Coordinates of C-alpha atoms and ligand atoms in Angstrom, one line a residue:
X1 CA 11.9 -17.2 -12.8
X2 CA 9.9 -18.0 -9.7
X3 CA 9.9 -21.4 -8.1
X4 CA 6.9 -22.1 -5.8
X5 CA 7.7 -25.0 -3.5
X6 CA 4.9 -27.4 -2.4
X7 CA 3.3 -26.5 0.9
X8 CA 5.5 -27.8 3.8
X9 CA 8.3 -28.9 1.5
X10 CA 11.2 -30.0 3.6
X11 CA 14.3 -27.9 4.2
X12 CA 16.4 -30.5 2.3
X13 CA 14.2 -30.1 -0.7
X14 CA 14.4 -26.3 -0.6
X15 CA 18.2 -26.5 -0.2
X16 CA 18.5 -28.9 -3.1
X17 CA 16.4 -26.7 -5.4
X18 CA 18.6 -23.6 -4.4
X19 CA 21.7 -25.6 -5.2
X20 CA 20.4 -26.6 -8.6
X21 CA 19.5 -23.0 -9.4
X22 CA 23.1 -21.9 -8.4
X23 CA 24.5 -24.7 -10.6
X24 CA 22.7 -23.0 -13.6
X25 CA 24.6 -19.8 -12.7
X26 CA 21.7 -17.9 -11.1
X27 CA 21.3 -16.2 -7.8
X28 CA 18.6 -17.2 -5.3
X29 CA 16.2 -15.0 -3.4
X30 CA 13.8 -16.9 -1.3
X31 CA 10.8 -15.9 0.8
X32 CA 9.7 -18.1 3.6
X33 CA 6.0 -17.9 4.0
X34 CA 3.8 -19.6 6.6
X35 CA 2.9 -22.4 4.3
X36 CA 5.4 -22.5 1.6
X37 CA 8.8 -21.2 0.3
X38 CA 8.8 -19.1 -2.8
X39 CA 12.2 -18.8 -4.6
X40 CA 13.0 -15.9 -6.9
X41 CA 15.7 -16.7 -9.5
X42 CA 17.8 -13.8 -10.6
X43 CA 20.5 -13.4 -13.2
X44 CA 21.2 -14.6 -16.7
X45 CA 21.3 -18.2 -17.9
X46 CA 19.6 -20.9 -19.8
X47 CA 16.0 -20.3 -18.6
X48 CA 14.4 -23.2 -20.5
X49 CA 16.8 -25.8 -19.3
X50 CA 16.7 -24.5 -15.7
X51 CA 12.9 -24.4 -15.7
X52 CA 12.6 -28.0 -17.1
X53 CA 15.1 -29.3 -14.6
X54 CA 13.4 -27.6 -11.6
X55 CA 9.9 -28.7 -12.6
X56 CA 11.2 -32.3 -12.2
X57 CA 12.9 -31.7 -8.9
X58 CA 11.2 -33.0 -5.7
X59 CA 9.3 -30.5 -3.6
X60 CA 8.7 -28.1 -6.5
X61 CA 5.1 -27.3 -7.2
X62 CA 5.4 -24.8 -10.0
X63 CA 8.3 -23.1 -11.9
X64 CA 7.3 -19.9 -13.8
X65 CA 9.2 -17.8 -16.3
X66 CA 8.9 -14.1 -15.4
X67 CA 10.2 -11.3 -17.6
X68 CA 9.4 -8.3 -15.4
X69 CA 12.2 -7.1 -13.1
X70 CA 9.6 -6.9 -10.3
X71 CA 8.9 -10.6 -9.9
X72 CA 7.0 -11.1 -6.7
X73 CA 4.6 -8.2 -7.2
X74 CA 3.9 -9.1 -10.9
X75 CA 0.7 -10.6 -12.2
X76 CA 2.8 -13.2 -13.9
X77 CA 3.9 -14.5 -10.5
X78 CA 0.4 -14.4 -9.0
X79 CA -2.9 -14.0 -10.8
X80 CA -5.2 -13.7 -7.9
X81 CA -5.6 -10.4 -6.1
X82 CA -3.6 -10.0 -2.8
X83 CA -6.1 -9.6 0.0
X84 CA -5.1 -8.7 3.5
X85 CA -6.9 -8.8 6.8
X86 CA -6.4 -5.6 8.9
X87 CA -8.2 -5.8 12.2
X88 CA -10.9 -8.0 10.7
X89 CA -11.2 -5.7 7.7
X90 CA -10.4 -7.2 4.3
X91 CA -8.5 -5.0 1.9
X92 CA -8.2 -6.1 -1.8
X93 CA -11.4 -8.1 -1.5
X94 CA -15.1 -7.3 -1.9
X95 CA -15.2 -4.2 0.2
X96 CA -14.2 -0.7 -1.0
X97 CA -12.2 0.7 1.8
X98 CA -12.1 4.4 2.8
X99 CA -9.3 5.7 5.0
X100 CA -9.8 9.2 6.3
X101 CA -8.5 11.7 8.8
X102 CA -6.3 14.8 9.1
X103 CA -3.0 15.3 7.4
X104 CA -1.4 15.8 10.8
X105 CA -2.4 14.7 14.3
X106 CA -2.7 18.0 16.1
X107 CA -4.5 17.4 19.4
X108 CA -6.6 14.9 21.3
X109 CA -9.8 16.8 20.5
X110 CA -9.0 17.2 16.8
X111 CA -8.2 13.5 16.3
X112 CA -11.1 12.2 18.4
X113 CA -13.7 14.5 16.7
X114 CA -12.3 13.5 13.3
X115 CA -12.3 9.8 14.1
X116 CA -15.9 9.8 15.3
X117 CA -17.1 11.9 12.3
X118 CA -15.4 9.8 9.6
X119 CA -16.5 6.5 11.2
X120 CA -20.1 7.7 11.2
X121 CA -19.8 8.6 7.5
X122 CA -18.4 5.1 6.7
X123 CA -14.6 5.3 6.8
X124 CA -13.0 2.1 8.1
X125 CA -9.5 3.3 8.7
X126 CA -8.3 6.5 10.4
X127 CA -5.3 8.3 8.9
X128 CA -3.2 10.9 10.6
X129 CA 0.5 11.9 10.4
X130 CA 2.6 11.9 13.6
X131 CA 5.9 12.2 11.7
X132 CA 5.5 14.7 8.9
X133 CA 7.7 15.0 5.9
X134 CA 7.5 18.8 5.3
X135 CA 9.2 20.6 2.4
X136 CA 10.3 23.4 4.8
X137 CA 12.3 22.6 8.0
X138 CA 10.5 25.5 9.6
X139 CA 7.0 23.9 9.2
X140 CA 5.3 21.8 11.8
X141 CA 7.1 18.4 11.9
X142 CA 4.5 16.3 13.7
X143 CA 3.7 15.3 17.3
X144 CA 5.8 12.1 17.0
X145 CA 5.2 9.5 19.7
X146 CA 2.6 11.7 21.4
X147 CA 0.7 11.8 18.2
X148 CA 0.9 8.0 17.8
X149 CA -0.6 7.6 21.3
X150 CA -3.5 9.8 20.3
X151 CA -4.1 7.7 17.2
X152 CA -4.1 4.5 19.4
X153 CA -6.6 6.2 21.7
X154 CA -8.9 7.1 18.8
X155 CA -8.7 3.5 17.6
X156 CA -9.8 2.3 21.0
X157 CA -12.7 4.7 21.1
X158 CA -13.9 4.1 17.6
X159 CA -12.7 0.6 16.5
X160 CA -11.2 2.2 13.4
X161 CA -7.8 0.8 12.3
X162 CA -5.0 3.3 12.1
X163 CA -2.6 4.3 9.3
X164 CA 0.3 6.6 9.9
X165 CA 3.5 7.6 8.2
X166 CA 6.9 6.3 9.1
X167 CA 9.8 8.4 7.7
X168 CA 12.9 6.7 8.9
X169 CA 14.2 3.1 9.4
X170 CA 15.1 4.1 12.9
X171 CA 11.4 4.8 13.7
X172 CA 10.0 1.6 12.2
X173 CA 9.7 -0.3 15.6
X174 CA 8.1 2.6 17.4
X175 CA 5.5 3.3 14.6
X176 CA 4.7 -0.4 14.3
X177 CA 3.8 -0.5 18.0
X178 CA 0.9 1.8 17.3
X179 CA 0.0 1.6 13.6
X180 CA -2.1 -1.1 11.8
X181 CA -0.8 0.1 8.5
X182 CA 2.6 1.8 7.9
X183 CA 2.5 4.6 5.4
X184 CA 5.5 5.4 3.2
X185 CA 5.2 8.9 1.9
X186 CA 5.9 10.0 -1.7
X187 CA 9.2 11.6 -0.6
X188 CA 10.4 8.2 0.8
X189 CA 9.3 5.9 -2.0
X190 CA 12.9 5.1 -2.8
X191 CA 14.3 5.2 0.7
X192 CA 15.7 1.7 0.4
X193 CA 16.9 1.5 4.0
X194 CA 13.4 2.2 5.1
X195 CA 11.8 -0.2 2.6
X196 CA 14.2 -3.0 3.7
X197 CA 13.4 -2.5 7.4
X198 CA 9.7 -2.4 6.6
X199 CA 10.1 -5.8 5.0
X200 CA 10.4 -7.2 8.5
X201 CA 8.0 -4.9 10.5
X202 CA 5.1 -7.3 10.7
X203 CA 2.6 -4.7 9.5
X204 CA 1.0 -4.0 6.1
X205 CA 2.6 -1.1 4.2
X206 CA 0.9 1.5 2.1
X207 CA 3.5 2.7 -0.4
X208 CA 2.8 6.1 -2.0
X209 CA 4.1 6.8 -5.5
X210 CA 6.9 9.3 -5.5
X211 CA 6.0 12.6 -7.2
X212 CA 8.4 12.0 -10.0
X213 CA 8.4 8.3 -10.1
X214 CA 7.2 6.0 -12.9
X215 CA 4.8 3.1 -12.3
X216 CA 7.7 0.7 -12.9
X217 CA 9.7 2.5 -10.1
X218 CA 6.8 2.2 -7.8
X219 CA 6.6 -1.5 -8.5
X220 CA 10.3 -1.9 -7.9
X221 CA 10.0 -0.3 -4.5
X222 CA 7.1 -2.6 -3.7
X223 CA 9.3 -5.5 -4.8
X224 CA 11.8 -4.4 -2.1
X225 CA 9.2 -4.7 0.6
X226 CA 8.1 -8.2 -0.6
X227 CA 11.6 -9.4 -1.3
X228 CA 12.5 -8.4 2.3
X229 CA 9.7 -10.5 3.7
X230 CA 6.5 -8.4 3.6
X231 CA 3.9 -9.5 1.2
X232 CA 1.3 -7.1 2.6
X233 CA 1.8 -4.1 0.4
X234 CA -0.8 -1.5 -0.8
X235 CA 0.1 0.8 -3.6
X236 CA -1.1 4.4 -3.6
X237 CA -1.4 6.8 -6.5
X238 CA -1.3 10.4 -5.1
X239 CA -0.6 12.5 -8.1
X240 CA 2.6 13.2 -9.9
X241 CA 4.5 16.4 -10.8
X242 CA 3.8 17.7 -14.3
X243 CA 3.9 21.1 -16.1
X244 CA 0.3 21.7 -14.9
X245 CA -0.2 24.2 -12.1
X246 CA -4.0 24.3 -11.8
X247 CA -3.8 21.3 -9.4
X248 CA -1.1 20.6 -6.7
X249 CA -0.2 17.4 -8.5
X250 CA -1.6 15.7 -11.7
X251 CA -3.7 12.8 -10.7
X252 CA -2.6 9.9 -12.9
X253 CA -6.0 8.2 -12.8
X254 CA -4.8 5.7 -15.5
X255 CA -2.2 4.4 -13.0
X256 CA -5.1 2.5 -11.3
X257 CA -6.1 0.3 -14.2
X258 CA -2.4 0.1 -15.4
X259 CA -1.4 -1.2 -11.9
X260 CA -4.4 -3.6 -11.9
X261 CA -3.0 -5.1 -15.1
X262 CA 0.6 -5.3 -13.9
X263 CA 0.3 -6.4 -10.3
X264 CA -1.9 -8.4 -7.9
X265 CA -1.4 -5.8 -5.1
X266 CA -4.4 -3.6 -4.0
X267 CA -4.4 0.0 -5.3
X268 CA -5.5 3.0 -3.2
X269 CA -6.1 6.5 -4.6
X270 CA -5.4 9.7 -2.6
X271 CA -7.6 12.4 -4.2
X272 CA -6.4 15.0 -1.6
X273 CA -2.7 15.2 -2.5
X274 CA -3.6 14.4 -6.1
X275 CA -5.5 17.7 -6.4
X276 CA -4.5 19.9 -3.5
X277 CA -8.0 21.4 -3.6
X278 CA -11.0 20.4 -1.5
X279 CA -13.6 21.1 -4.2
X280 CA -11.9 18.6 -6.6
X281 CA -11.7 15.7 -4.1
X282 CA -15.2 14.2 -4.5
X283 CA -14.9 14.1 -8.3
X284 CA -11.6 12.3 -8.2
X285 CA -12.8 10.0 -5.5
X286 CA -15.7 8.9 -7.8
X287 CA -13.3 8.4 -10.6
X288 CA -11.2 6.1 -8.4
X289 CA -14.2 3.9 -7.7
X290 CA -15.1 3.8 -11.3
X291 CA -11.6 2.8 -12.5
X292 CA -11.4 0.0 -10.0
X293 CA -9.2 1.2 -7.1
X294 CA -9.5 -0.9 -3.9
X295 CA -10.0 2.2 -1.8
X296 CA -9.3 5.8 -1.0
X297 CA -7.2 7.7 1.5
X298 CA -8.7 11.2 2.1
X299 CA -7.7 14.1 4.2
X300 CA -10.5 15.4 6.6
X301 CA -10.3 18.0 9.3
X302 CA -13.0 19.4 11.6
X303 CA -11.7 22.9 11.0
X304 CA -9.6 22.9 7.8
X305 CA -9.0 26.6 8.0
X306 CA -7.1 26.0 11.2
X307 CA -5.2 22.9 10.1
X308 CA -1.4 23.0 10.6
X309 CA -0.9 21.2 7.3
X310 CA -2.9 20.7 4.0
X311 CA -6.0 22.6 5.1
X312 CA -6.8 23.6 1.5
X313 CA -7.2 20.0 0.4
X314 CA -8.9 18.8 3.6
X315 CA -12.7 18.1 3.5
X316 CA -14.8 19.2 6.5
X317 CA -16.6 16.5 8.3
X318 CA -19.8 17.5 6.5
X319 CA -18.0 17.6 3.2
X320 CA -16.7 14.1 3.8
X321 CA -20.2 12.8 4.7
X322 CA -21.6 14.3 1.6
X323 CA -18.8 12.8 -0.5
X324 CA -19.5 9.4 1.0
X325 CA -23.2 9.6 0.2
X326 CA -22.4 10.6 -3.4
X327 CA -20.1 7.6 -3.7
X328 CA -22.6 5.0 -2.7
X329 CA -24.2 4.2 -6.1
X330 CA -20.6 4.0 -7.6
X331 CA -19.6 1.7 -4.7
X332 CA -22.6 -0.6 -5.3
X333 CA -21.6 -1.0 -9.0
X334 CA -18.0 -1.5 -7.9
X335 CA -19.0 -4.3 -5.5
X336 CA -21.1 -6.1 -8.1
X337 CA -18.2 -6.1 -10.5
X338 CA -15.7 -7.2 -7.9
X339 CA -17.9 -10.0 -6.6
X340 CA -18.3 -11.5 -10.0
X341 CA -14.6 -11.1 -10.7
X342 CA -13.8 -13.0 -7.5
X343 CA -16.4 -15.6 -8.2
X344 CA -14.9 -16.2 -11.7
X345 CA -11.4 -16.6 -10.2
X346 CA -12.3 -19.6 -8.0
Ligands
PEP1 C1 0.4 12.8 3.6 O1 -0.3 11.7 3.4 O2 0.0 13.6 4.4 C2 1.6 13.0 2.8 C3 2.6 13.7 3.2 O3 1.4 12.5 1.5 P1 2.5 12.3 0.3 O4 3.6 11.5 0.9 O5 1.7 11.7 -0.7 O6 2.9 13.8 -0.1
MN2 MN1 -1.1 15.8 3.8

């Protein structure tokens, strides 16, 4: 069950509702928003009696029965799409958002050249890893704070917002000083200490699906972020591990419409990690637009052959520009569909 309190309900009203819930034998998990308090009710008990009683309790606006274990991120809890403003950019609304940039921040020249190139081609957010989760401990681990500073410099020069990965709960404060969106990598999707601390980081989080994780597990991890206070979560499909070896991962393109049925959170597709191969990226990007993703996150490098990580799947600047032009007719159709959906929702 989810209990949505009236906007600006008093503390006494909220406390009274929580007390009633406990009397029915449930546990309470509340989220205090700017306008209202939303209370998650967890446990087993007499749902119908509890719902009926709470609906008649002062301060309560709505009491809804929710069967999914991920309550706050479910469509049952909230029908309307979650939209978020990132530096004046609306994600989850009527714009298809493209995030692009190198796998790793390598140098000032590399990040500046990439930022300018991707912005010219229509990207709105710059990606780049400063903390890198590498499979081998001997591989390049990232420029860390120096890399974060270069990202901030690129943001200043281009006006692009910045997304970068945070790998550990001890780095959350540092990364949040520089990033507009905090990225949780596939390998960290179930790092619960990290998720809990990102609940309070004050920045939107892009949560990548773990390579062996189900959609339900992805939603449970998103629930951690929301339950710990952060409603600004973007989900990212980046390919999963299967028996197939022709691609680096298997792009679960169906995950996009499945997630759109299950949750109100925006869904971003990463065609770079999903394929591992530059030549396949544009086709999967088109597919993402067609199936209703809210945006893309794409790896781009001015000289992919010299990239310290993920060169084989990185587009050149020219390749990115050409992909963006190819996407335009698809994005126009996407926008028409999205605008009519948003108009029907009001
Ligand atoms: C990345 O975005 O460079 C990355 C490491 O992605 P993932 O966590 O999806 O492997
Ligand atoms: Mn990468």
